Coordinates of C-alpha atoms and ligand atoms in Angstrom, one line a residue:
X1 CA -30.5 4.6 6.0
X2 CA -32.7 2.4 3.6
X3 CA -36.2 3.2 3.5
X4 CA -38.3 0.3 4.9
X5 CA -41.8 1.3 3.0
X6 CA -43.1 -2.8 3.6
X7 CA -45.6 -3.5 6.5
X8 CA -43.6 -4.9 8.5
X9 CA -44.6 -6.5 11.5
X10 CA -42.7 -7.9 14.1
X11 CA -43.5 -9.3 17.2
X12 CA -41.1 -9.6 19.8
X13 CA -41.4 -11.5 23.2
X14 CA -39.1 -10.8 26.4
X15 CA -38.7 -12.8 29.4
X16 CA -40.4 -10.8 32.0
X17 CA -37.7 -9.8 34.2
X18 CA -35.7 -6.3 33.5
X19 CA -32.7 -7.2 32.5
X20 CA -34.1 -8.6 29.3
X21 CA -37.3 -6.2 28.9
X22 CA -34.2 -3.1 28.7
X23 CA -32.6 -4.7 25.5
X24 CA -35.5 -6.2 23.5
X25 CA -37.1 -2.9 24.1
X26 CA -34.5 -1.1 22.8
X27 CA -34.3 -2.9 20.0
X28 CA -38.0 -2.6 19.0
X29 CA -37.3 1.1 18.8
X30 CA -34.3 0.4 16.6
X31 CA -37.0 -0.9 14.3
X32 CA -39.8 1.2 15.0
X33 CA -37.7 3.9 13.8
X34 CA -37.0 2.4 10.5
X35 CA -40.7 2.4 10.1
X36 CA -41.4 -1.3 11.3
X37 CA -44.9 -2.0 13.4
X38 CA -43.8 -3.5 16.4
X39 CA -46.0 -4.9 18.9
X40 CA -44.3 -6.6 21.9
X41 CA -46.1 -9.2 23.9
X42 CA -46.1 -9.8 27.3
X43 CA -48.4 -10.1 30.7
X44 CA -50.6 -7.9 32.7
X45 CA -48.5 -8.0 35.9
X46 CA -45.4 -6.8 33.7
X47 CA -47.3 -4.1 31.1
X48 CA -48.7 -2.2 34.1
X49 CA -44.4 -0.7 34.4
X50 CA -44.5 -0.2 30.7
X51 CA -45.6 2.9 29.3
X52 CA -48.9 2.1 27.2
X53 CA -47.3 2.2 23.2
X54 CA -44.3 3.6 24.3
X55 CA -42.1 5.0 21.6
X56 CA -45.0 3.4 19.4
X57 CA -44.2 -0.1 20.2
X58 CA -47.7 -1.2 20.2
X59 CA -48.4 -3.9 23.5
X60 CA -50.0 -7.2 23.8
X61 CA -50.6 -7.9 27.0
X62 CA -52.1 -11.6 28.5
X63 CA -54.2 -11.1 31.7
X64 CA -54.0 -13.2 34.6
X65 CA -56.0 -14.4 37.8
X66 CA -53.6 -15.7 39.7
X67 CA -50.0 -13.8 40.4
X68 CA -47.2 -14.8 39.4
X69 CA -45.6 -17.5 41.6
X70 CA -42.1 -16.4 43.4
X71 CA -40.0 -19.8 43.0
X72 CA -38.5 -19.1 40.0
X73 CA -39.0 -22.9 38.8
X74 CA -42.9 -22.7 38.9
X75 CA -42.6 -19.4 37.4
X76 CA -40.9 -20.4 34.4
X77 CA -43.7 -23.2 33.2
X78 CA -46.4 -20.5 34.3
X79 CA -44.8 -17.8 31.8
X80 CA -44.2 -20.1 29.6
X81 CA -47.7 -22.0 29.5
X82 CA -49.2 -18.3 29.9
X83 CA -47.5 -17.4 26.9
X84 CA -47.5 -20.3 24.4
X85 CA -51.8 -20.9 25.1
X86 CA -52.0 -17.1 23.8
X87 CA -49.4 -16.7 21.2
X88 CA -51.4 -18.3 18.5
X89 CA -54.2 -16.3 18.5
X90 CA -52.6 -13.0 19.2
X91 CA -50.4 -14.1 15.9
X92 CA -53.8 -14.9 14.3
X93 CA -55.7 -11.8 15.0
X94 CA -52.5 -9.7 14.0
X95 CA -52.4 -11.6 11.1
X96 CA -56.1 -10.5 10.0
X97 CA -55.2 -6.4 10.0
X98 CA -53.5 -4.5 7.9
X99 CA -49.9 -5.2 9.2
X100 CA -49.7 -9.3 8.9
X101 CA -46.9 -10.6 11.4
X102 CA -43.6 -12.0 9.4
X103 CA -41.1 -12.3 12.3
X104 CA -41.7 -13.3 16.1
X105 CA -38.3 -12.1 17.9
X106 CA -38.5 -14.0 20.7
X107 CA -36.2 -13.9 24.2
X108 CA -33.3 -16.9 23.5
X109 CA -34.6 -18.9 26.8
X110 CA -38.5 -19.6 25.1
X111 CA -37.1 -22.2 22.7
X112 CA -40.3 -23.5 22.3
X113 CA -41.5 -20.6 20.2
X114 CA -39.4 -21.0 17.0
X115 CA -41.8 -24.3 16.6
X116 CA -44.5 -22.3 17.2
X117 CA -43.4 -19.8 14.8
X118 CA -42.9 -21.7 11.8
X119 CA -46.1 -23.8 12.5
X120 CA -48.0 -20.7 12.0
X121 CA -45.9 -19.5 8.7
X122 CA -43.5 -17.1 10.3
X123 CA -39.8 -16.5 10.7
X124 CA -38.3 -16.5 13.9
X125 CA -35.6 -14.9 16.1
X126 CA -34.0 -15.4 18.8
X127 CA -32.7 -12.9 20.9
X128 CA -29.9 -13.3 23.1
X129 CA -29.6 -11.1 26.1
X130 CA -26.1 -12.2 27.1
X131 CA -22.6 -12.1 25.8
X132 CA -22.0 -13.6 23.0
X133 CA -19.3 -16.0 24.3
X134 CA -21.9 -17.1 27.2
X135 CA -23.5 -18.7 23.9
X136 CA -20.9 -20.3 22.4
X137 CA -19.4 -21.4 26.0
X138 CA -23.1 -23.2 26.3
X139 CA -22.8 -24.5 22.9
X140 CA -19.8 -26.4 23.7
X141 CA -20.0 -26.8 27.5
X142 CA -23.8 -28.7 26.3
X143 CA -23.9 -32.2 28.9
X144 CA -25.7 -33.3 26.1
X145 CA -23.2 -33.1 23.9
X146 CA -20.2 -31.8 24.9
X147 CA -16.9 -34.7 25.0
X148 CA -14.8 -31.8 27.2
X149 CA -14.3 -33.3 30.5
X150 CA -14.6 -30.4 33.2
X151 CA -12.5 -31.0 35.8
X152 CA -12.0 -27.8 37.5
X153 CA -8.5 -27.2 35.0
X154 CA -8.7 -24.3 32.6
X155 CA -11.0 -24.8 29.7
X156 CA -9.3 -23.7 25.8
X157 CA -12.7 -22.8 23.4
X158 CA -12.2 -21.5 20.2
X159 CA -11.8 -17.8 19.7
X160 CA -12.5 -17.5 23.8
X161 CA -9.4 -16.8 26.0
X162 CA -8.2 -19.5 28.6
X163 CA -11.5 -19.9 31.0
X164 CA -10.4 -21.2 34.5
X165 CA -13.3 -22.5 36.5
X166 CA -14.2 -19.1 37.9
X167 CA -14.5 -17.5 34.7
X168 CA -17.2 -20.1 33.8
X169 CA -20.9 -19.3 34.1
X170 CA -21.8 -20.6 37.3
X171 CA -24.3 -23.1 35.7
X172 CA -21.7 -24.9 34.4
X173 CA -20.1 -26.5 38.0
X174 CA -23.2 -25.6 40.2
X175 CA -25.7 -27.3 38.1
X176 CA -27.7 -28.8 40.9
X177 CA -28.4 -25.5 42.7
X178 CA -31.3 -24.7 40.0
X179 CA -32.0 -27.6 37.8
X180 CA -34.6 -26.0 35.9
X181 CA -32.3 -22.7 35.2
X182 CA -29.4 -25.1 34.0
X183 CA -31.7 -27.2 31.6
X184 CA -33.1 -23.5 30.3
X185 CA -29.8 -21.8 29.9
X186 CA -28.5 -25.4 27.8
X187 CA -31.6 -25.7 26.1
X188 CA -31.0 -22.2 24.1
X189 CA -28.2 -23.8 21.7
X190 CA -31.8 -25.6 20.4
X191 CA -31.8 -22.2 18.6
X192 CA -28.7 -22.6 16.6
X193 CA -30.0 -25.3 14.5
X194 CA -33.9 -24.0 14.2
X195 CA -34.4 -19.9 14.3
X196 CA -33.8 -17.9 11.0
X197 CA -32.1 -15.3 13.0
X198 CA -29.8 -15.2 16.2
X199 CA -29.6 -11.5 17.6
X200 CA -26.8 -11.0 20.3
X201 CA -26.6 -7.6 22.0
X202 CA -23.5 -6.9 21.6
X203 CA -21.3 -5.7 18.6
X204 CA -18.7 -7.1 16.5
X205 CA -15.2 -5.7 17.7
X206 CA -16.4 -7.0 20.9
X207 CA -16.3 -10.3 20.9
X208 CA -13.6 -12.2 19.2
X209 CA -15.6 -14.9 19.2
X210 CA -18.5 -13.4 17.3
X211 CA -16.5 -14.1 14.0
X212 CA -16.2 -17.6 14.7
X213 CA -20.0 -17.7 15.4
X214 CA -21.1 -16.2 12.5
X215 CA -18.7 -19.3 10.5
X216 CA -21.4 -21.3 11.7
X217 CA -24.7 -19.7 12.0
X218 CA -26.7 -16.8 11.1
X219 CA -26.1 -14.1 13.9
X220 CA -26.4 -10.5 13.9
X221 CA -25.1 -8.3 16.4
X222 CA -27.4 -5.5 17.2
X223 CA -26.1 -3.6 20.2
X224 CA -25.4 -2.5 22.7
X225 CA -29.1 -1.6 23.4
X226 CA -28.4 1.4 25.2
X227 CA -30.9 4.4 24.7
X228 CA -29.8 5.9 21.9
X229 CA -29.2 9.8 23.2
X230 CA -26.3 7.8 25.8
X231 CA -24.4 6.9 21.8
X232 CA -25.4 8.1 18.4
X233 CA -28.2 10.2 19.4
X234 CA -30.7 9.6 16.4
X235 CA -33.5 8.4 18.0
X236 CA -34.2 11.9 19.8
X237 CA -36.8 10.6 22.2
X238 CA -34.7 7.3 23.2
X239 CA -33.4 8.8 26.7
X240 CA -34.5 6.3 28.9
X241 CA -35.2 2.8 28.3
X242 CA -39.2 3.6 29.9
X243 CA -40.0 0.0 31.4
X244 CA -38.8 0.4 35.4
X245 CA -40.4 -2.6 36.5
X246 CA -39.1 -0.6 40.1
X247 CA -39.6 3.3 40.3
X248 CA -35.9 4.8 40.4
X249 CA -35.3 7.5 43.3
X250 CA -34.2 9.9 40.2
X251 CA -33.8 13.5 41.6
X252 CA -32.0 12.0 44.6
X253 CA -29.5 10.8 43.0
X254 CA -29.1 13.5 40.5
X255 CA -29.0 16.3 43.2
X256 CA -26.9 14.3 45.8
X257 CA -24.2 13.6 42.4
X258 CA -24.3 17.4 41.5
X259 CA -22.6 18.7 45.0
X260 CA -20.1 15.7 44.5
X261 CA -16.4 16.3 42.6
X262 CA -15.7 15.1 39.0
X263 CA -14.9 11.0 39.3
X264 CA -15.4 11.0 43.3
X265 CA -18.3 8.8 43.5
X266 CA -18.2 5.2 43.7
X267 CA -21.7 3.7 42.3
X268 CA -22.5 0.1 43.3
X269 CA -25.6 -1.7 42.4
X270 CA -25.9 -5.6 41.6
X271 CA -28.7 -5.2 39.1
X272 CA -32.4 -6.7 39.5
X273 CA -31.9 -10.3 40.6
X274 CA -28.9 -11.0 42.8
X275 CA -29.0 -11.4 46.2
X276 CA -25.8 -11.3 48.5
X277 CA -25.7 -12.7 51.9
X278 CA -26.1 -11.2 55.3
X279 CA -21.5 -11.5 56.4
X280 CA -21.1 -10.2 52.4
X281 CA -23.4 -7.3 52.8
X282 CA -22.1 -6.4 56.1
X283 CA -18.5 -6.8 54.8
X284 CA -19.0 -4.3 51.7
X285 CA -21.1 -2.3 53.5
X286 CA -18.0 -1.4 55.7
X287 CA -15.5 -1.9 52.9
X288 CA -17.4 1.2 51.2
X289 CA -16.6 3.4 54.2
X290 CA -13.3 1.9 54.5
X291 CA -12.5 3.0 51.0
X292 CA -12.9 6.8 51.7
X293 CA -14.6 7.5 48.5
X294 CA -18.3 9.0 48.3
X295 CA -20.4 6.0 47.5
X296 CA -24.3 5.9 45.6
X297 CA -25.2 2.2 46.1
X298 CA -28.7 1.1 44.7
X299 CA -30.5 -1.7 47.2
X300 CA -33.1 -2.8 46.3
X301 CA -36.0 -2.6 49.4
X302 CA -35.9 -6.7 49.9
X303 CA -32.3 -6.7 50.2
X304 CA -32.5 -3.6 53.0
X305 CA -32.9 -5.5 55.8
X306 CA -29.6 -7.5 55.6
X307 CA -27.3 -3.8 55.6
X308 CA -25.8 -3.5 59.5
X309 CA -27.5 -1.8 62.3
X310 CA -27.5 2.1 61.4
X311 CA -25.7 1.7 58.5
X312 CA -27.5 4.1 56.8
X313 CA -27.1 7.3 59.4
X314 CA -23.4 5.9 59.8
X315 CA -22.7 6.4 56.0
X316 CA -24.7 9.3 55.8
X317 CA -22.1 11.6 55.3
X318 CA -20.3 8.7 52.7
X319 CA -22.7 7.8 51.0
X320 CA -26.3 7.8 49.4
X321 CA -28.9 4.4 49.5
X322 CA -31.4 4.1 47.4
X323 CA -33.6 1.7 46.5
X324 CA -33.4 1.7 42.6
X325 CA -31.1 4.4 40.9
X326 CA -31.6 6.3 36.9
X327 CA -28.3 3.9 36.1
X328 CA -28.2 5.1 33.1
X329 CA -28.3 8.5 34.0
X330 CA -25.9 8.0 37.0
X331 CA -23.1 6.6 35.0
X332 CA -23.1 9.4 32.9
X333 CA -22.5 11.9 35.5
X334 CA -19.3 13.6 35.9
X335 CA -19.2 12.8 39.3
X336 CA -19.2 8.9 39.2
X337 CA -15.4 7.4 38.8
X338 CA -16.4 4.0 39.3
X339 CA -18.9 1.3 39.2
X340 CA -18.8 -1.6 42.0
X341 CA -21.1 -4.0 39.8
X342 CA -22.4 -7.5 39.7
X343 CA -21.6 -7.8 36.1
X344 CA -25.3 -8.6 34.8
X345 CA -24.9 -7.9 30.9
X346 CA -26.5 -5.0 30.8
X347 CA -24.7 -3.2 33.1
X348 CA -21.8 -4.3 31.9
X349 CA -22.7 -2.9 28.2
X350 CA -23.8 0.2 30.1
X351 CA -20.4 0.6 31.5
X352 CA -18.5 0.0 28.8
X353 CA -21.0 2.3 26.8
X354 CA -20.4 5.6 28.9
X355 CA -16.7 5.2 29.1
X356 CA -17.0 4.0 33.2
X357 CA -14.2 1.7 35.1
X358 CA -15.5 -1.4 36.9
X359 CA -15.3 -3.3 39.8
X360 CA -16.3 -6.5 39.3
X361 CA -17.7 -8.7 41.6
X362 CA -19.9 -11.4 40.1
X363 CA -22.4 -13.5 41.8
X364 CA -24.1 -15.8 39.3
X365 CA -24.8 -17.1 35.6
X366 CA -23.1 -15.4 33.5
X367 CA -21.3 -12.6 35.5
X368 CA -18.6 -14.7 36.5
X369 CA -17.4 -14.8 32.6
X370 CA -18.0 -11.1 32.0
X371 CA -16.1 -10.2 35.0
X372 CA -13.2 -12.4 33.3
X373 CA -13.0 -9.9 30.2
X374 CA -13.6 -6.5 31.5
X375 CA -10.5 -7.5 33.6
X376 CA -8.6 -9.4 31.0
X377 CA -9.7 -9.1 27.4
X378 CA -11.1 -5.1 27.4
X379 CA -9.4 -4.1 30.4
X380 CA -11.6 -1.7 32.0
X381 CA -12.2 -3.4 35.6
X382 CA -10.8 -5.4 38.0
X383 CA -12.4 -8.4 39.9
X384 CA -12.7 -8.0 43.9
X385 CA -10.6 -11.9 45.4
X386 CA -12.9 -13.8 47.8
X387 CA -11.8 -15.4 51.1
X388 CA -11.3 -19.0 51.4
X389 CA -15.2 -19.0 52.8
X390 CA -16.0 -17.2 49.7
X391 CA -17.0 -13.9 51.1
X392 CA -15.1 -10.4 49.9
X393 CA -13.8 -9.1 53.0
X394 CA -14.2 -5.0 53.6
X395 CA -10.3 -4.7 52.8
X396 CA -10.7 -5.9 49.7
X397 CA -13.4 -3.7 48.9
X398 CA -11.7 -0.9 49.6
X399 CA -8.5 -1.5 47.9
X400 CA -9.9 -2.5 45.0
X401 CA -11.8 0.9 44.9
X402 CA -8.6 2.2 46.0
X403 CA -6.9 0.7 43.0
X404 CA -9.6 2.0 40.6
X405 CA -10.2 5.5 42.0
X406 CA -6.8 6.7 43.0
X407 CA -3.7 4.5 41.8
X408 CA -2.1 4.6 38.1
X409 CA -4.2 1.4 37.3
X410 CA -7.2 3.5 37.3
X411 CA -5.6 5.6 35.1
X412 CA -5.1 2.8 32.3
X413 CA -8.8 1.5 32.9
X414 CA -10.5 5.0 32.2
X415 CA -8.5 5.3 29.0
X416 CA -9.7 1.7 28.3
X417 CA -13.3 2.8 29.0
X418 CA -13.2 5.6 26.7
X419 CA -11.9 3.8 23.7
X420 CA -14.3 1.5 24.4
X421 CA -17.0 4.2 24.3
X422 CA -16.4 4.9 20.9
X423 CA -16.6 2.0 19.3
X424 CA -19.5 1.0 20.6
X425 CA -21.1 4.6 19.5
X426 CA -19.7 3.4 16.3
X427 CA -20.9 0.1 16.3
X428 CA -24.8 1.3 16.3
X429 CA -24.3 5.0 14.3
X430 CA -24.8 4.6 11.0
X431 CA -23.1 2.5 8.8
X432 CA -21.7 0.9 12.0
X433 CA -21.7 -3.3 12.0
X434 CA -25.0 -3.5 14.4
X435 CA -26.6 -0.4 12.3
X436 CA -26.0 -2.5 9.0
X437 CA -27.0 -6.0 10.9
X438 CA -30.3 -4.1 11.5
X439 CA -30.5 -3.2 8.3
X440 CA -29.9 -6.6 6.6
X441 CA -32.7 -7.9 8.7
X442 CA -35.3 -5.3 7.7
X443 CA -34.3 -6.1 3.9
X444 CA -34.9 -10.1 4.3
X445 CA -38.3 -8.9 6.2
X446 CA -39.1 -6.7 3.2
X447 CA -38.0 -9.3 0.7
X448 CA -40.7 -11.6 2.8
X449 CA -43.7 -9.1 2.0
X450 CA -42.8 -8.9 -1.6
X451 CA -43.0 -12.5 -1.7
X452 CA -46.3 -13.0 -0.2
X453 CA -47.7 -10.1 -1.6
Ligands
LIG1 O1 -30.7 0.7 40.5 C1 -30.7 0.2 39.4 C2 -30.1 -1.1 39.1 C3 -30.2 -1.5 37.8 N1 -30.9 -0.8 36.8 C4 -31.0 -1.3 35.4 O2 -31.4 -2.7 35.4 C5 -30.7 -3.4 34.4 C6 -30.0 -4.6 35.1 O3 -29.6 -5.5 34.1 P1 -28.3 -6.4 34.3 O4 -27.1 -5.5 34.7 O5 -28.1 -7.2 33.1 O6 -28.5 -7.2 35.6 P2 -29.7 -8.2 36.1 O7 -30.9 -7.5 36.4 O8 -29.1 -9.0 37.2 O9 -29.9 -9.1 34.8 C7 -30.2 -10.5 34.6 O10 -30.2 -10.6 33.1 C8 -29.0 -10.3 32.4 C9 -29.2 -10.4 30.9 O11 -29.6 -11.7 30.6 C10 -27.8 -11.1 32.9 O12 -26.6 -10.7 32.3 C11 -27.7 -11.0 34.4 O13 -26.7 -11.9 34.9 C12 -29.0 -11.4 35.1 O14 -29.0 -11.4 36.5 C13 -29.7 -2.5 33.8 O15 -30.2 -2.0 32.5 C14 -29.6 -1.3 34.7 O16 -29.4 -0.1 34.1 C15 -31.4 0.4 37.1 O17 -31.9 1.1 36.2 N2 -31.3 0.9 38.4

């Protein structure tokens, strides 16, 4: 591994919601251990679940009277405002010490800060926290600019397998749901023509489509993000990714999976965000028992209420609630077969990472699409059918963990998951594509000190 002896400094700035703190966290330790300053910016209802200078990634944090608002509409222009009236001088006064700042990595959905960047004389990055062929889908699928027609037929995209309409983000067809969602997630392919970088957290052998990317722009693959001791274990510390924005119910899980059987447990969590509806809870609520299998299943406390009447004691022998799992931890236990997921990008990664099966059953943005390769293109899932009113009934629930769990398909999947496993170990140990993407970066950020030096 080169040597980075510059001062380095980068900034980088997440979107304040988990499941894109985890990977731009991750990847400021990927830096910070190549002997980069690192100081990550963000706001004082969000640092408070962040370990002060964890892992040495120094924190900026923006105070604020007023809490954040719930509507996730308002709250995007309060971030962003927030954000953009303080990023200036934070860049300033980091500009004045001893480490001057040369890159601001920022999260792929604040487009505005490349301007901002490059007004005040640095480079900028964007950092994707989706698939890599969410992006290019985007780019193409742009109302702006796009001359496909969508008509509900299959959609052909270079390098990107036959998309029917329910492999599609769901942005794409339900765009007036959540206007100001839809004009963010469009607005990121602003990045293609500005930033000097474009990070994707994923790695090459991935993604077909990263190849055809890269014909076009200048993206780096840099994951998967996943703590380091879960693939190449060289960052001893990097267990855990240490930002929980919700405290995990740790050594109940643990203990509850160490009396359980090698690949018995079903876990089932839909990530940070989604919400399902009262009839879908209550249908894979039962579906759970009805599949036989033990069952962990993270809910979080504002989605509690909707689980059926005694649910909890009925399961009790079945199955474990908790509010917010260790996933990390749990889908590296012996004990967990299968993961019943949502599909958010990270937890897909996380699967694929630790060698675990999937069930897949997508609610939102881009899940629909990942769901479509870890059952078609890797192979390492399959995706629950909904009812003609859209809900997945308890039979299907239970098949499908039937199918995964117990049935020769299951079979085929693991073996999927575990070559998998290795080559994304592969992709971020040394010499790997994302290890040597990191690298390149660092050596344009050195050549920038020698230069204004
Ligand atoms: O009980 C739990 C549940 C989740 N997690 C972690 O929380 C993160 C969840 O991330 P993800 O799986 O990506 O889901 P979301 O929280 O739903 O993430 C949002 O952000 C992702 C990245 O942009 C998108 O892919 C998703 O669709 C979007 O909903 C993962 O790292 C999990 O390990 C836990 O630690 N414990």
């Amino acid at each position: 591994m080169e040597e980075i002896t510059s001062k380095s400094h980068v900034l980088v700035l997440p979107f304040p919601v988990q499941g894109h703190i985890n990977p731009m966290v991750q990847f400021s330790k990927r830096l910070v251990s190549r002997g980069v300053k690192v100081t990550l910016i963000t706001i004082d209802s969000i640092s408070k679940s962040i370990p002060k200078d964890s892992n040495s990634i120094k924190i900026e944090s923006i105070p604020h009277d007023e809490s954040p608002p719930n509507s996730i509409d308002i709250f995007l222009e309060w971030f962003f405002t927030l954000i953009s009236n303080n990023l200036r001088e934070i860049v300033k006064k980091l500009s004045d010490s001893e480490y001057p700042v040369k890159v601001l990595v920022f999260d792929s959905v604040a487009t505005w800060a490349i301007d901002l960047a490059h007004e005040l004389g640095i480079k900028g990055a964007a950092f994707f926290t989706q698939s890599c062929s969410l992006s290019a889908i985007y780019y193409h699928l742009d109302p702006e600019i796009s001359k496909i027609t969508l008509d509900g037929s299959a959609v052909s995209l270079p390098s990107l397998p036959l998309l029917e309409k329910e492999d599609l983000p769901s942005f794409v067809y339900q765009s007036e749901s959540y206007p100001a969602l839809v004009r963010l997630v469009f607005s990121q392919n602003i990045n293609f023509k500005k930033a000097d970088w474009l990070f994707f957290n994923t790695f090459d052998v991935l993604e077909e489509v990263v190849d055809w990317m890269r014909t076009q722009y200048p993206i780096k693959t840099i994951g998967p993000t996943i703590p380091s001791m879960y693939l190449d274990k060289r960052l001893k510390d990097d267990k855990e990714y240490g930002s929980s924005l919700i405290k995990p119910n740790g050594e109940t899980c643990m203990k509850w999976l160490d009396l359980k059987e090698i690949g018995s447990v079903v876990y089932v969590s839909f990530g940070s965000l989604a919400s399902l509806g009262e009839k879908q809870m209550e249908e894979l609520a039962l579906g759970l028992i009805m599949s036989n299998s033990y069952f962990l299943w993270a809910v979080r406390d504002t989605e509690e209420n909707k689980l059926p009447n005694e649910f909890k004691s009925k399961a009790s022998e079945k199955g474990l609630i908790v509010n917010w799992s260790p996933q990390l931890d749990v889908l590296a236990h012996k004990s967990v077969g299968c993961f019943f997921t949502h599909c958010g990008w990270n937890s897909t990664l996380e699967a694929l990472s630790l060698g675990v099966p999937m069930v897949c059953m997508p609610q939102w943005t881009d899940q629909p699409t990942n769901a479509k390769f870890i059952s078609d293109v890797w192979r390492t899932g399959i995706r629950v059918k909904a009812g003609k009113d859209g809900v997945i009934t308890r039979e299907e629930v239970a098949s499908s963990i039937k199918e995964v769990m117990e049935e020769e398909k299951g079979v085929m999947l693991k073996e999927n998951a575990i070559k998998w496993k290795t080559l994304a170990k592969e992709a971020v140990d040394e010499g790997g594509s994302s290890d040597k993407n990191i690298e390149e970066f660092l050596s344009t950020c050195n050549a920038l000190d020698l230069v204004s030096d």
